């Protein structure tokens, strides 16, 4: 299988279906560059993230998971800006042109793309170590993107979903079938980007980011960017029954240091809290208050009435 037929068979879906996914794509895959027509009156919001075999996923995970994951981590970044995702580019590096692998990769990728109506408009395909990079474009109303810098003393600290599940799933064997273990494994292989929730938080969250490196580490980034501290309650963490059944006492540590969650962590001013509760009542994903922003730069956790020191096991590339 050569590069051209790989692209036309698996990635150029206008060829396959004869119809565009999005009307704002004037020219997608097939030319030297894509031509996109953003609506006037919006800010463009752009992010890129790579995943590489051996670093972000172990060898042998299902190809559909790699396709899902490389788009999911990028959708999560757009969600964390409270923006709407529109288009994306895919740079794919393959050790060999394995048709069955690419078919499954594309299935995982497009199942997620279709759910959020984002269109693949170009990319690059090269031979090399197994990995993929997505560059994604989205939009936000001017001034409405939610940054890491807006948290102020008195704001509540909130998190979506059940952090810790993904890392627990990462450490389980692939063949895990049924029950809590399979659910956790799925949370690692197919993270769910909180796109709808992130967009809804425009004008509600004062600061936001997505949790990729671990809740404690990422939350500290938000606090540092905002120049504030926080008092946090590890006892309030939304530990799922599945996580507790597999990790027991270690569940809190998983939730704080695990990473790969792709949940949203955000702050909300007291005056906006009723609006958040209204929104959250319409969501399927839980949203939990875990603490309060304070002046200064100290960030401390408490558990069972005493101080809790987070073990320093956060992933670092370098
Ligand atoms: P060029 O040499 O001009 O870079 P390529 O042969 O690399 O052209 O790509 C041809 C077309 O296919 C371009 O529109 C490019 O964006 C697209 N493309 C290449 N690889 C991918 C991919 N993995 N996914 C989506 N589009 C791709
Ligand atoms: Mg090229």
mmCIF file of C-alpha atoms and ligand atoms in Angstrom:
data_model
loop_
_atom_site.group_PDB
_atom_site.id
_atom_site.type_symbol
_atom_site.label_atom_id
_atom_site.label_comp_id
_atom_site.label_asym_id
_atom_site.label_seq_id
_atom_site.Cartn_x
_atom_site.Cartn_y
_atom_site.Cartn_z
ATOM 1 C CA UNK A 1 0.000 0.000 0.000
ATOM 2 C CA UNK A 2 1.555 3.331 -1.025
ATOM 3 C CA UNK A 3 1.200 6.656 0.715
ATOM 4 C CA UNK A 4 -1.307 8.082 -1.771
ATOM 5 C CA UNK A 5 -3.749 5.174 -1.611
ATOM 6 C CA UNK A 6 -3.373 5.050 2.170
ATOM 7 C CA UNK A 7 -4.564 8.654 2.329
ATOM 8 C CA UNK A 8 -7.339 8.284 -0.236
ATOM 9 C CA UNK A 9 -8.577 4.933 1.144
ATOM 10 C CA UNK A 10 -8.608 5.776 4.826
ATOM 11 C CA UNK A 11 -8.467 9.508 5.444
ATOM 12 C CA UNK A 12 -10.081 11.386 2.539
ATOM 13 C CA UNK A 13 -13.681 10.762 3.384
ATOM 14 C CA UNK A 14 -15.032 13.248 0.854
ATOM 15 C CA UNK A 15 -13.765 10.781 -1.758
ATOM 16 C CA UNK A 16 -15.583 7.947 -0.032
ATOM 17 C CA UNK A 17 -18.869 9.686 0.707
ATOM 18 C CA UNK A 18 -18.924 12.385 -1.979
ATOM 19 C CA UNK A 19 -20.181 14.942 0.498
ATOM 20 C CA UNK A 20 -18.572 17.436 2.827
ATOM 21 C CA UNK A 21 -18.705 17.022 6.611
ATOM 22 C CA UNK A 22 -18.561 20.779 7.247
ATOM 23 C CA UNK A 23 -19.675 23.640 5.012
ATOM 24 C CA UNK A 24 -16.832 25.849 6.267
ATOM 25 C CA UNK A 25 -14.225 23.552 4.657
ATOM 26 C CA UNK A 26 -13.710 25.096 1.224
ATOM 27 C CA UNK A 27 -10.894 22.676 0.342
ATOM 28 C CA UNK A 28 -9.871 19.711 2.474
ATOM 29 C CA UNK A 29 -7.486 16.809 1.806
ATOM 30 C CA UNK A 30 -5.860 16.554 -1.638
ATOM 31 C CA UNK A 31 -4.157 19.858 -2.411
ATOM 32 C CA UNK A 32 -1.049 21.547 -1.057
ATOM 33 C CA UNK A 33 -2.990 23.121 1.782
ATOM 34 C CA UNK A 34 -6.503 23.289 3.157
ATOM 35 C CA UNK A 35 -8.737 26.334 2.648
ATOM 36 C CA UNK A 36 -11.011 27.012 5.597
ATOM 37 C CA UNK A 37 -13.561 29.776 6.044
ATOM 38 C CA UNK A 38 -13.886 30.788 9.684
ATOM 39 C CA UNK A 39 -16.982 32.749 10.649
ATOM 40 C CA UNK A 40 -16.156 36.404 11.198
ATOM 41 C CA UNK A 41 -16.592 37.497 14.774
ATOM 42 C CA UNK A 42 -14.797 34.555 16.389
ATOM 43 C CA UNK A 43 -11.318 34.050 17.788
ATOM 44 C CA UNK A 44 -9.439 31.075 16.335
ATOM 45 C CA UNK A 45 -8.282 28.669 19.074
ATOM 46 C CA UNK A 46 -5.483 26.301 18.016
ATOM 47 C CA UNK A 47 -3.723 23.428 19.794
ATOM 48 C CA UNK A 48 -1.469 20.484 18.935
ATOM 49 C CA UNK A 49 -0.553 17.302 20.783
ATOM 50 C CA UNK A 50 1.369 14.171 19.830
ATOM 51 C CA UNK A 51 1.169 10.628 21.091
ATOM 52 C CA UNK A 52 4.056 8.217 20.599
ATOM 53 C CA UNK A 53 4.243 4.461 21.161
ATOM 54 C CA UNK A 54 6.226 3.640 24.273
ATOM 55 C CA UNK A 55 5.707 7.097 25.774
ATOM 56 C CA UNK A 56 1.939 7.721 25.693
ATOM 57 C CA UNK A 57 0.666 4.228 24.974
ATOM 58 C CA UNK A 58 2.294 0.803 25.263
ATOM 59 C CA UNK A 59 3.017 -1.282 22.164
ATOM 60 C CA UNK A 60 0.101 -3.492 21.218
ATOM 61 C CA UNK A 61 -2.859 -1.346 22.328
ATOM 62 C CA UNK A 62 -5.746 -1.525 19.832
ATOM 63 C CA UNK A 63 -5.225 0.697 16.777
ATOM 64 C CA UNK A 64 -8.729 2.130 17.273
ATOM 65 C CA UNK A 65 -7.597 3.363 20.683
ATOM 66 C CA UNK A 66 -4.594 5.171 19.181
ATOM 67 C CA UNK A 67 -6.861 6.864 16.614
ATOM 68 C CA UNK A 68 -9.386 7.825 19.289
ATOM 69 C CA UNK A 69 -6.775 9.000 21.740
ATOM 70 C CA UNK A 70 -4.771 11.290 19.449
ATOM 71 C CA UNK A 71 -7.924 13.222 18.600
ATOM 72 C CA UNK A 72 -9.344 13.027 22.135
ATOM 73 C CA UNK A 73 -6.322 14.689 23.744
ATOM 74 C CA UNK A 74 -6.580 17.555 21.266
ATOM 75 C CA UNK A 75 -10.351 17.927 21.656
ATOM 76 C CA UNK A 76 -9.685 18.062 25.384
ATOM 77 C CA UNK A 77 -7.347 21.042 24.932
ATOM 78 C CA UNK A 78 -9.996 22.902 22.922
ATOM 79 C CA UNK A 79 -12.609 22.000 25.552
ATOM 80 C CA UNK A 80 -10.331 23.369 28.280
ATOM 81 C CA UNK A 81 -10.437 26.768 26.518
ATOM 82 C CA UNK A 82 -14.271 26.621 26.490
ATOM 83 C CA UNK A 83 -14.017 26.674 22.683
ATOM 84 C CA UNK A 84 -15.829 24.827 19.899
ATOM 85 C CA UNK A 85 -13.668 22.408 17.845
ATOM 86 C CA UNK A 86 -13.932 22.712 14.048
ATOM 87 C CA UNK A 87 -11.108 21.176 11.989
ATOM 88 C CA UNK A 88 -7.980 19.114 12.497
ATOM 89 C CA UNK A 89 -4.777 17.958 10.788
ATOM 90 C CA UNK A 90 -3.207 14.541 11.278
ATOM 91 C CA UNK A 91 0.524 13.786 10.952
ATOM 92 C CA UNK A 92 0.940 10.024 11.098
ATOM 93 C CA UNK A 93 4.224 8.134 11.486
ATOM 94 C CA UNK A 94 4.074 4.393 10.702
ATOM 95 C CA UNK A 95 6.856 1.794 10.874
ATOM 96 C CA UNK A 96 5.210 -0.074 7.967
ATOM 97 C CA UNK A 97 2.066 0.340 5.825
ATOM 98 C CA UNK A 98 -0.105 -2.104 7.784
ATOM 99 C CA UNK A 99 -3.519 -1.774 6.140
ATOM 100 C CA UNK A 100 -5.475 -3.541 8.895
ATOM 101 C CA UNK A 101 -3.880 -1.324 11.546
ATOM 102 C CA UNK A 102 -4.594 1.884 9.631
ATOM 103 C CA UNK A 103 -8.211 0.833 9.028
ATOM 104 C CA UNK A 104 -8.775 0.360 12.747
ATOM 105 C CA UNK A 105 -6.893 3.566 13.585
ATOM 106 C CA UNK A 106 -9.135 5.492 11.163
ATOM 107 C CA UNK A 107 -12.271 3.889 12.612
ATOM 108 C CA UNK A 108 -11.369 5.010 16.138
ATOM 109 C CA UNK A 109 -10.421 8.473 14.880
ATOM 110 C CA UNK A 110 -13.551 9.132 12.833
ATOM 111 C CA UNK A 111 -16.008 7.681 15.351
ATOM 112 C CA UNK A 112 -14.879 10.412 17.725
ATOM 113 C CA UNK A 113 -14.581 13.091 15.008
ATOM 114 C CA UNK A 114 -18.162 12.463 13.878
ATOM 115 C CA UNK A 115 -19.534 12.756 17.399
ATOM 116 C CA UNK A 116 -18.225 16.319 17.611
ATOM 117 C CA UNK A 117 -18.621 17.241 13.910
ATOM 118 C CA UNK A 118 -14.924 18.023 13.473
ATOM 119 C CA UNK A 119 -13.410 17.444 10.031
ATOM 120 C CA UNK A 120 -9.983 16.084 9.084
ATOM 121 C CA UNK A 121 -8.736 18.597 6.495
ATOM 122 C CA UNK A 122 -5.136 17.522 5.888
ATOM 123 C CA UNK A 123 -2.004 16.040 7.299
ATOM 124 C CA UNK A 124 1.154 14.168 6.517
ATOM 125 C CA UNK A 125 2.071 10.492 6.357
ATOM 126 C CA UNK A 126 5.632 9.338 6.954
ATOM 127 C CA UNK A 127 7.579 6.183 7.788
ATOM 128 C CA UNK A 128 9.007 6.174 11.310
ATOM 129 C CA UNK A 129 8.309 5.086 14.885
ATOM 130 C CA UNK A 130 4.596 4.580 15.552
ATOM 131 C CA UNK A 131 3.020 7.850 16.565
ATOM 132 C CA UNK A 132 0.550 10.534 15.590
ATOM 133 C CA UNK A 133 0.199 14.289 15.943
ATOM 134 C CA UNK A 134 -3.053 16.196 15.618
ATOM 135 C CA UNK A 135 -3.295 19.952 15.192
ATOM 136 C CA UNK A 136 -6.778 21.193 15.931
ATOM 137 C CA UNK A 137 -8.546 24.493 15.278
ATOM 138 C CA UNK A 138 -11.578 25.707 17.132
ATOM 139 C CA UNK A 139 -13.351 28.956 17.791
ATOM 140 C CA UNK A 140 -14.508 31.064 20.702
ATOM 141 C CA UNK A 141 -16.431 34.315 20.946
ATOM 142 C CA UNK A 142 -13.914 37.152 21.361
ATOM 143 C CA UNK A 143 -12.724 37.311 24.940
ATOM 144 C CA UNK A 144 -14.719 34.239 25.967
ATOM 145 C CA UNK A 145 -11.990 31.605 25.853
ATOM 146 C CA UNK A 146 -11.305 30.496 29.434
ATOM 147 C CA UNK A 147 -7.616 30.802 30.355
ATOM 148 C CA UNK A 148 -5.541 29.400 33.206
ATOM 149 C CA UNK A 149 -4.991 32.868 34.587
ATOM 150 C CA UNK A 150 -8.432 33.921 35.870
ATOM 151 C CA UNK A 151 -8.716 32.228 39.264
ATOM 152 C CA UNK A 152 -9.195 34.567 42.270
ATOM 153 C CA UNK A 153 -9.384 34.023 46.062
ATOM 154 C CA UNK A 154 -12.801 32.741 47.093
ATOM 155 C CA UNK A 155 -13.439 30.852 43.837
ATOM 156 C CA UNK A 156 -14.448 27.207 44.151
ATOM 157 C CA UNK A 157 -12.196 24.533 42.626
ATOM 158 C CA UNK A 158 -14.051 21.915 40.593
ATOM 159 C CA UNK A 159 -13.310 18.809 38.553
ATOM 160 C CA UNK A 160 -15.376 16.768 36.084
ATOM 161 C CA UNK A 161 -15.608 12.991 36.037
ATOM 162 C CA UNK A 162 -13.611 10.533 38.142
ATOM 163 C CA UNK A 163 -9.902 11.299 37.966
ATOM 164 C CA UNK A 164 -7.653 8.300 38.615
ATOM 165 C CA UNK A 165 -9.661 5.809 36.592
ATOM 166 C CA UNK A 166 -7.487 6.114 33.486
ATOM 167 C CA UNK A 167 -4.168 5.446 35.230
ATOM 168 C CA UNK A 168 -5.690 2.477 37.056
ATOM 169 C CA UNK A 169 -6.816 1.179 33.650
ATOM 170 C CA UNK A 170 -3.409 1.789 32.084
ATOM 171 C CA UNK A 171 -1.785 -0.631 34.516
ATOM 172 C CA UNK A 172 -4.305 -3.422 33.858
ATOM 173 C CA UNK A 173 -3.713 -6.134 31.239
ATOM 174 C CA UNK A 174 -5.245 -5.639 27.800
ATOM 175 C CA UNK A 175 -7.343 -8.797 27.890
ATOM 176 C CA UNK A 176 -9.200 -7.615 31.010
ATOM 177 C CA UNK A 177 -12.831 -8.626 30.476
ATOM 178 C CA UNK A 178 -15.992 -7.606 32.317
ATOM 179 C CA UNK A 179 -16.560 -5.749 35.558
ATOM 180 C CA UNK A 180 -14.700 -2.857 37.116
ATOM 181 C CA UNK A 181 -11.324 -3.682 35.553
ATOM 182 C CA UNK A 182 -12.725 -3.599 32.008
ATOM 183 C CA UNK A 183 -14.454 -0.272 32.687
ATOM 184 C CA UNK A 184 -11.170 1.233 33.919
ATOM 185 C CA UNK A 185 -9.250 -0.211 30.960
ATOM 186 C CA UNK A 186 -11.764 1.480 28.659
ATOM 187 C CA UNK A 187 -11.261 4.805 30.433
ATOM 188 C CA UNK A 188 -7.559 4.585 29.574
ATOM 189 C CA UNK A 189 -7.981 3.371 25.977
ATOM 190 C CA UNK A 190 -10.892 5.661 25.061
ATOM 191 C CA UNK A 191 -10.742 8.884 27.121
ATOM 192 C CA UNK A 192 -13.846 11.032 26.717
ATOM 193 C CA UNK A 193 -13.009 14.681 25.956
ATOM 194 C CA UNK A 194 -15.399 16.986 27.821
ATOM 195 C CA UNK A 195 -16.214 19.105 24.774
ATOM 196 C CA UNK A 196 -19.830 19.986 25.587
ATOM 197 C CA UNK A 197 -19.076 20.663 29.218
ATOM 198 C CA UNK A 198 -16.055 22.832 28.362
ATOM 199 C CA UNK A 199 -18.012 24.957 25.890
ATOM 200 C CA UNK A 200 -20.818 25.416 28.394
ATOM 201 C CA UNK A 201 -18.318 26.748 30.935
ATOM 202 C CA UNK A 202 -17.589 29.870 28.833
ATOM 203 C CA UNK A 203 -18.638 32.774 31.012
ATOM 204 C CA UNK A 204 -18.993 30.477 34.057
ATOM 205 C CA UNK A 205 -15.467 29.198 34.827
ATOM 206 C CA UNK A 206 -12.934 31.855 35.853
ATOM 207 C CA UNK A 207 -9.960 29.617 34.926
ATOM 208 C CA UNK A 208 -9.702 26.138 33.427
ATOM 209 C CA UNK A 209 -7.352 23.448 32.118
ATOM 210 C CA UNK A 210 -7.617 19.789 31.243
ATOM 211 C CA UNK A 211 -6.033 17.122 33.407
ATOM 212 C CA UNK A 212 -3.428 15.211 31.436
ATOM 213 C CA UNK A 213 -0.445 14.928 33.814
ATOM 214 C CA UNK A 214 -2.344 14.352 37.065
ATOM 215 C CA UNK A 215 -4.909 16.445 38.947
ATOM 216 C CA UNK A 216 -2.519 17.784 41.601
ATOM 217 C CA UNK A 217 0.201 18.734 39.121
ATOM 218 C CA UNK A 218 -2.174 20.316 36.604
ATOM 219 C CA UNK A 219 -4.142 22.188 39.243
ATOM 220 C CA UNK A 220 -0.876 23.671 40.527
ATOM 221 C CA UNK A 221 -0.186 24.951 37.000
ATOM 222 C CA UNK A 222 -3.539 26.726 36.980
ATOM 223 C CA UNK A 223 -2.971 28.223 40.427
ATOM 224 C CA UNK A 224 0.552 29.375 39.529
ATOM 225 C CA UNK A 225 -0.716 30.959 36.292
ATOM 226 C CA UNK A 226 -3.383 32.807 38.281
ATOM 227 C CA UNK A 227 -0.992 33.789 41.101
ATOM 228 C CA UNK A 228 -3.103 32.181 43.820
ATOM 229 C CA UNK A 229 -3.096 29.191 46.179
ATOM 230 C CA UNK A 230 -5.782 26.728 47.236
ATOM 231 C CA UNK A 231 -7.079 24.672 50.146
ATOM 232 C CA UNK A 232 -8.164 21.300 48.808
ATOM 233 C CA UNK A 233 -10.063 18.365 50.278
ATOM 234 C CA UNK A 234 -8.855 14.939 49.103
ATOM 235 C CA UNK A 235 -11.860 13.466 50.922
ATOM 236 C CA UNK A 236 -14.128 15.229 48.431
ATOM 237 C CA UNK A 237 -12.487 13.571 45.410
ATOM 238 C CA UNK A 238 -15.045 11.696 43.302
ATOM 239 C CA UNK A 239 -13.521 8.207 43.583
ATOM 240 C CA UNK A 240 -15.605 5.821 41.492
ATOM 241 C CA UNK A 241 -16.657 2.412 42.872
ATOM 242 C CA UNK A 242 -14.632 0.838 40.036
ATOM 243 C CA UNK A 243 -11.462 2.678 41.065
ATOM 244 C CA UNK A 244 -12.017 1.849 44.744
ATOM 245 C CA UNK A 245 -12.623 -1.827 44.006
ATOM 246 C CA UNK A 246 -9.358 -2.147 42.043
ATOM 247 C CA UNK A 247 -7.144 0.288 44.003
ATOM 248 C CA UNK A 248 -8.618 0.406 47.506
ATOM 249 C CA UNK A 249 -6.466 2.667 49.704
ATOM 250 C CA UNK A 250 -4.397 3.728 46.678
ATOM 251 C CA UNK A 251 -7.403 5.309 44.954
ATOM 252 C CA UNK A 252 -6.713 8.818 46.327
ATOM 253 C CA UNK A 253 -3.133 8.713 45.057
ATOM 254 C CA UNK A 254 -4.369 7.527 41.635
ATOM 255 C CA UNK A 255 -6.831 10.404 41.472
ATOM 256 C CA UNK A 256 -4.220 13.022 42.416
ATOM 257 C CA UNK A 257 -1.180 11.848 40.466
ATOM 258 C CA UNK A 258 -2.447 9.444 37.809
ATOM 259 C CA UNK A 259 -2.763 11.502 34.667
ATOM 260 C CA UNK A 260 -4.361 10.563 31.328
ATOM 261 C CA UNK A 261 -7.736 11.617 32.763
ATOM 262 C CA UNK A 262 -8.662 14.318 30.263
ATOM 263 C CA UNK A 263 -11.126 15.715 32.751
ATOM 264 C CA UNK A 264 -11.621 19.465 33.177
ATOM 265 C CA UNK A 265 -10.371 21.223 36.292
ATOM 266 C CA UNK A 266 -11.737 24.747 36.736
ATOM 267 C CA UNK A 267 -12.536 27.507 39.169
ATOM 268 C CA UNK A 268 -15.877 29.288 39.605
ATOM 269 C CA UNK A 269 -16.620 32.575 41.348
ATOM 270 C CA UNK A 270 -19.224 32.294 44.155
ATOM 271 C CA UNK A 271 -21.638 34.484 42.155
ATOM 272 C CA UNK A 272 -21.484 32.039 39.215
ATOM 273 C CA UNK A 273 -21.925 28.870 41.275
ATOM 274 C CA UNK A 274 -25.743 28.694 40.856
ATOM 275 C CA UNK A 275 -25.254 28.838 37.085
ATOM 276 C CA UNK A 276 -22.714 25.998 37.296
ATOM 277 C CA UNK A 277 -25.118 23.877 39.341
ATOM 278 C CA UNK A 278 -27.845 24.506 36.750
ATOM 279 C CA UNK A 279 -25.529 23.410 33.958
ATOM 280 C CA UNK A 280 -24.197 20.391 35.838
ATOM 281 C CA UNK A 281 -27.745 19.135 36.404
ATOM 282 C CA UNK A 282 -27.993 18.630 32.617
ATOM 283 C CA UNK A 283 -24.668 16.767 32.292
ATOM 284 C CA UNK A 284 -24.154 13.015 32.385
ATOM 285 C CA UNK A 285 -20.638 13.487 33.776
ATOM 286 C CA UNK A 286 -20.396 14.333 37.497
ATOM 287 C CA UNK A 287 -18.834 17.614 38.564
ATOM 288 C CA UNK A 288 -17.385 17.934 42.062
ATOM 289 C CA UNK A 289 -16.153 20.795 44.194
ATOM 290 C CA UNK A 290 -12.793 19.854 45.729
ATOM 291 C CA UNK A 291 -11.632 23.087 47.333
ATOM 292 C CA UNK A 292 -11.331 26.855 47.473
ATOM 293 C CA UNK A 293 -8.861 29.343 45.997
ATOM 294 C CA UNK A 294 -6.954 31.389 48.598
ATOM 295 C CA UNK A 295 -4.533 34.328 48.379
ATOM 296 C CA UNK A 296 -0.810 33.521 48.231
ATOM 297 C CA UNK A 297 0.834 30.573 46.544
ATOM 298 C CA UNK A 298 0.340 27.646 48.966
ATOM 299 C CA UNK A 299 -1.581 24.674 47.642
ATOM 300 C CA UNK A 300 -2.443 22.131 50.317
ATOM 301 C CA UNK A 301 -4.594 19.010 50.504
ATOM 302 C CA UNK A 302 -6.371 17.688 53.597
ATOM 303 C CA UNK A 303 -7.660 14.164 54.213
ATOM 304 C CA UNK A 304 -9.548 12.819 57.259
ATOM 305 C CA UNK A 305 -9.035 16.102 59.107
ATOM 306 C CA UNK A 306 -5.235 16.211 58.691
ATOM 307 C CA UNK A 307 -2.803 17.504 56.083
ATOM 308 C CA UNK A 308 -2.194 15.149 53.142
ATOM 309 C CA UNK A 309 1.098 15.155 51.228
ATOM 310 C CA UNK A 310 0.745 14.147 47.599
ATOM 311 C CA UNK A 311 3.388 11.618 46.542
ATOM 312 C CA UNK A 312 5.549 13.115 43.784
ATOM 313 C CA UNK A 313 5.050 10.591 41.022
ATOM 314 C CA UNK A 314 3.879 12.842 38.202
ATOM 315 C CA UNK A 315 5.023 11.893 34.721
ATOM 316 C CA UNK A 316 7.755 14.061 33.184
ATOM 317 C CA UNK A 317 9.184 13.691 29.686
ATOM 318 C CA UNK A 318 12.532 15.268 30.637
HETATM 319 P P1 LIG B 1 2.488 17.363 -0.088
HETATM 320 O O1 LIG B 1 3.631 16.673 -0.722
HETATM 321 O O2 LIG B 1 1.960 18.538 -0.844
HETATM 322 O O3 LIG B 1 2.703 17.638 1.377
HETATM 323 P P2 LIG B 1 1.144 14.933 0.548
HETATM 324 O O4 LIG B 1 1.308 13.840 -0.449
HETATM 325 O O5 LIG B 1 1.949 14.877 1.791
HETATM 326 O O6 LIG B 1 1.288 16.320 -0.187
HETATM 327 O O7 LIG B 1 -0.363 14.998 0.972
HETATM 328 C C1 LIG B 1 -1.363 15.044 -0.007
HETATM 329 C C2 LIG B 1 -2.658 15.492 0.617
HETATM 330 O O8 LIG B 1 -3.049 14.546 1.583
HETATM 331 C C3 LIG B 1 -2.561 16.827 1.369
HETATM 332 O O9 LIG B 1 -3.802 17.478 1.235
HETATM 333 C C4 LIG B 1 -2.339 16.416 2.792
HETATM 334 O O10 LIG B 1 -2.817 17.411 3.663
HETATM 335 C C5 LIG B 1 -3.151 15.149 2.852
HETATM 336 N N1 LIG B 1 -2.663 14.179 3.849
HETATM 337 C C6 LIG B 1 -1.469 13.539 3.889
HETATM 338 N N2 LIG B 1 -1.393 12.678 4.921
HETATM 339 C C7 LIG B 1 -2.587 12.772 5.558
HETATM 340 C C8 LIG B 1 -3.150 12.145 6.705
HETATM 341 N N3 LIG B 1 -2.493 11.228 7.438
HETATM 342 N N4 LIG B 1 -4.405 12.508 7.067
HETATM 343 C C9 LIG B 1 -5.075 13.424 6.368
HETATM 344 N N5 LIG B 1 -4.621 14.031 5.270
HETATM 345 C C10 LIG B 1 -3.388 13.725 4.875
HETATM 346 MG MG1 LIG B 2 3.251 15.971 2.825
#
